Amino acid sequence: AAHVPDDGFCLLVHGPHVGISQGGVIGKVERSGIELVDNCCGSAIAASNYLQGITSGGAAINANIQSFTDFQQGAVQELILPHGKRLSDANDRMKELPYALYDSQDILVREIIHDGSGGIKKGLALLGGIQINTGPDSDDYFHPLRFDLYDENGDVVENLLPKLK
């Protein structure tokens, strides 16, 4: 908020990303100049595999989850932990994975806004959703799941999501 003008508003955009290949495979994407159709989001898929190992009984929870050598991976693993049953029960684990991550991120971001609401100037708009990455010859997409307007006190004053549709 220190970089927002005194009479200004802030737009905060957040969410996980997922790839969809040209063949429609969720969790894979073609990349320009790379022959391999690669995982996307690799960090989320690794965290999902880690969680699947825990829920199936084949792996133990890693108590040293936050490592500075790969801080993002540790954070994603922590964010996905509450969603073990949800992902196990999903008809399509790769399709459900970005929604599970979004739900954890959304809780975290709204806590940050609440705790830092004293720094909001005129207002804040929170846009949350899932970034959908596609191959280099097609457009990427953003699937909005939340679009709230907060006042200077950190209170939601309007749900703007219906105005996007």
Tab-separated table of C-alpha atoms in Angstrom:
chain	number	residue	atom	x	y	z
A	1	ALA	CA	0.000	0.000	0.000
A	2	ALA	CA	2.973	2.317	0.431
A	3	HIS	CA	3.226	2.657	-3.359
A	4	VAL	CA	-0.469	3.465	-3.884
A	5	PRO	CA	-1.260	7.209	-4.128
A	6	ASP	CA	-3.204	8.615	-1.153
A	7	ASP	CA	-6.340	8.947	-3.289
A	8	GLY	CA	-5.680	5.705	-5.196
A	9	PHE	CA	-7.027	2.212	-5.432
A	10	CYS	CA	-5.115	-1.051	-5.597
A	11	LEU	CA	-5.854	-4.023	-7.863
A	12	LEU	CA	-4.646	-7.331	-6.452
A	13	VAL	CA	-4.785	-10.314	-8.824
A	14	HIS	CA	-3.999	-13.818	-7.583
A	15	GLY	CA	-4.435	-17.455	-8.414
A	16	PRO	CA	-2.691	-20.608	-9.522
A	17	HIS	CA	-2.093	-21.546	-13.115
A	18	VAL	CA	-2.741	-24.708	-15.074
A	19	GLY	CA	-1.785	-25.800	-18.545
A	20	ILE	CA	-4.043	-27.337	-21.145
A	21	SER	CA	-2.304	-28.876	-24.142
A	22	GLN	CA	-3.534	-28.584	-27.707
A	23	GLY	CA	-4.851	-32.125	-27.269
A	24	GLY	CA	-6.897	-31.056	-24.240
A	25	VAL	CA	-4.705	-32.683	-21.577
A	26	ILE	CA	-5.031	-30.765	-18.298
A	27	GLY	CA	-1.705	-30.264	-16.540
A	28	LYS	CA	0.368	-30.287	-19.750
A	29	VAL	CA	1.293	-27.469	-22.142
A	30	GLU	CA	3.386	-26.897	-25.240
A	31	ARG	CA	6.058	-24.216	-24.911
A	32	SER	CA	7.650	-22.198	-27.692
A	33	GLY	CA	11.004	-23.623	-28.733
A	34	ILE	CA	10.683	-26.730	-26.543
A	35	GLU	CA	9.737	-30.046	-28.135
A	36	LEU	CA	8.621	-31.646	-24.870
A	37	VAL	CA	4.974	-31.183	-23.868
A	38	ASP	CA	5.701	-30.219	-20.272
A	39	ASN	CA	3.881	-30.222	-16.928
A	40	CYS	CA	2.081	-27.009	-16.059
A	41	CYS	CA	2.032	-26.184	-13.174
A	42	GLY	CA	4.945	-28.466	-12.342
A	43	SER	CA	5.031	-27.277	-8.735
A	44	ALA	CA	1.328	-28.018	-8.221
A	45	ILE	CA	1.641	-31.450	-9.840
A	46	ALA	CA	4.644	-32.306	-7.644
A	47	ALA	CA	2.698	-31.175	-4.551
A	48	SER	CA	-0.316	-33.220	-5.662
A	49	ASN	CA	1.886	-36.307	-6.098
A	50	TYR	CA	3.391	-35.694	-2.652
A	51	LEU	CA	-0.104	-35.440	-1.161
A	52	GLN	CA	-1.275	-38.540	-3.018
A	53	GLY	CA	1.626	-40.432	-1.471
A	54	ILE	CA	0.550	-39.286	1.990
A	55	THR	CA	-3.152	-40.090	1.525
A	56	SER	CA	-2.390	-43.532	0.059
A	57	GLY	CA	-0.132	-44.321	3.023
A	58	GLY	CA	3.024	-44.656	0.947
A	59	ALA	CA	4.723	-41.489	2.182
A	60	ALA	CA	5.046	-39.521	5.400
A	61	ILE	CA	4.400	-35.814	5.883
A	62	ASN	CA	7.661	-33.932	5.486
A	63	ALA	CA	8.082	-31.882	8.660
A	64	ASN	CA	10.707	-29.682	6.983
A	65	ILE	CA	8.364	-28.511	4.241
A	66	GLN	CA	9.649	-24.919	4.043
A	67	SER	CA	13.061	-24.995	2.440
A	68	PHE	CA	14.810	-21.955	1.077
A	69	THR	CA	16.255	-24.035	-1.752
A	70	ASP	CA	12.755	-24.328	-3.244
A	71	PHE	CA	10.503	-22.093	-1.187
A	72	GLN	CA	7.693	-22.110	-3.782
A	73	GLN	CA	7.471	-25.903	-3.714
A	74	GLY	CA	7.264	-25.949	0.077
A	75	ALA	CA	4.534	-23.311	0.070
A	76	VAL	CA	2.493	-25.128	-2.586
A	77	GLN	CA	2.818	-28.399	-0.642
A	78	GLU	CA	1.502	-26.678	2.486
A	79	LEU	CA	-1.366	-25.051	0.581
A	80	ILE	CA	-2.481	-28.375	-0.899
A	81	LEU	CA	-2.354	-30.436	2.334
A	82	PRO	CA	-5.942	-29.649	3.451
A	83	HIS	CA	-7.307	-30.926	0.127
A	84	GLY	CA	-6.161	-34.562	0.229
A	85	LYS	CA	-9.622	-36.136	0.377
A	86	ARG	CA	-11.055	-33.663	-2.126
A	87	LEU	CA	-8.361	-34.541	-4.668
A	88	SER	CA	-8.605	-38.273	-3.954
A	89	ASP	CA	-12.366	-38.172	-4.534
A	90	ALA	CA	-12.171	-36.019	-7.679
A	91	ASN	CA	-13.235	-37.507	-11.001
A	92	ASP	CA	-10.300	-35.687	-12.623
A	93	ARG	CA	-7.501	-34.873	-10.174
A	94	MET	CA	-5.694	-32.552	-12.622
A	95	LYS	CA	-8.878	-30.571	-13.245
A	96	GLU	CA	-9.609	-30.248	-9.502
A	97	LEU	CA	-6.018	-29.393	-8.520
A	98	PRO	CA	-5.991	-25.704	-9.545
A	99	TYR	CA	-9.366	-25.156	-7.849
A	100	ALA	CA	-8.049	-26.673	-4.601
A	101	LEU	CA	-4.961	-24.470	-4.769
A	102	TYR	CA	-7.108	-21.444	-5.550
A	103	ASP	CA	-9.262	-22.078	-2.469
A	104	SER	CA	-6.190	-22.175	-0.199
A	105	GLN	CA	-4.656	-19.103	-1.856
A	106	ASP	CA	-7.942	-17.227	-1.585
A	107	ILE	CA	-8.105	-17.799	2.167
A	108	LEU	CA	-4.485	-16.669	2.541
A	109	VAL	CA	-4.904	-13.530	0.413
A	110	ARG	CA	-8.089	-12.481	2.220
A	111	GLU	CA	-6.287	-12.939	5.573
A	112	ILE	CA	-3.473	-10.698	4.306
A	113	ILE	CA	-6.006	-8.053	3.240
A	114	HIS	CA	-7.766	-8.249	6.620
A	115	ASP	CA	-4.530	-8.016	8.599
A	116	GLY	CA	-3.196	-5.151	6.451
A	117	SER	CA	-6.472	-3.295	5.969
A	118	GLY	CA	-5.089	-0.224	7.764
A	119	GLY	CA	-2.876	0.396	4.741
A	120	ILE	CA	-5.709	0.506	2.199
A	121	LYS	CA	-6.025	4.012	0.781
A	122	LYS	CA	-9.329	4.618	-1.085
A	123	GLY	CA	-10.062	0.985	-1.798
A	124	LEU	CA	-8.840	-2.324	-3.114
A	125	ALA	CA	-10.153	-4.634	-5.808
A	126	LEU	CA	-9.374	-8.330	-5.363
A	127	LEU	CA	-9.504	-10.428	-8.529
A	128	GLY	CA	-8.865	-14.106	-7.949
A	129	GLY	CA	-9.055	-16.981	-10.344
A	130	ILE	CA	-7.159	-19.546	-12.355
A	131	GLN	CA	-4.703	-18.644	-15.106
A	132	ILE	CA	-5.057	-21.139	-17.961
A	133	ASN	CA	-1.907	-21.479	-20.045
A	134	THR	CA	-2.190	-22.884	-23.548
A	135	GLY	CA	0.273	-23.519	-26.348
A	136	PRO	CA	2.284	-20.808	-28.078
A	137	ASP	CA	-0.158	-20.568	-30.996
A	138	SER	CA	-3.253	-19.842	-28.914
A	139	ASP	CA	-4.415	-17.326	-26.331
A	140	ASP	CA	-4.131	-17.899	-22.606
A	141	TYR	CA	-7.206	-17.408	-20.422
A	142	PHE	CA	-8.127	-16.302	-16.914
A	143	HIS	CA	-11.057	-17.985	-15.161
A	144	PRO	CA	-12.266	-15.432	-12.559
A	145	LEU	CA	-13.652	-16.872	-9.333
A	146	ARG	CA	-13.684	-13.757	-7.124
A	147	PHE	CA	-13.830	-10.036	-7.875
A	148	ASP	CA	-14.509	-8.041	-4.708
A	149	LEU	CA	-14.272	-4.328	-4.059
A	150	TYR	CA	-13.030	-3.392	-0.580
A	151	ASP	CA	-13.434	0.023	1.020
A	152	GLU	CA	-10.713	1.894	2.906
A	153	ASN	CA	-11.603	-0.062	6.072
A	154	GLY	CA	-10.978	-3.436	4.470
A	155	ASP	CA	-14.665	-4.348	4.211
A	156	VAL	CA	-16.121	-5.890	1.055
A	157	VAL	CA	-18.587	-3.359	-0.346
A	158	GLU	CA	-19.408	-5.009	-3.657
A	159	ASN	CA	-19.108	-8.345	-5.421
A	160	LEU	CA	-18.073	-7.358	-8.951
A	161	LEU	CA	-17.893	-10.910	-10.312
A	162	PRO	CA	-21.371	-10.871	-11.897
A	163	LYS	CA	-20.337	-7.777	-13.877
A	164	LEU	CA	-17.560	-9.769	-15.588
A	165	LYS	CA	-19.930	-12.354	-17.023
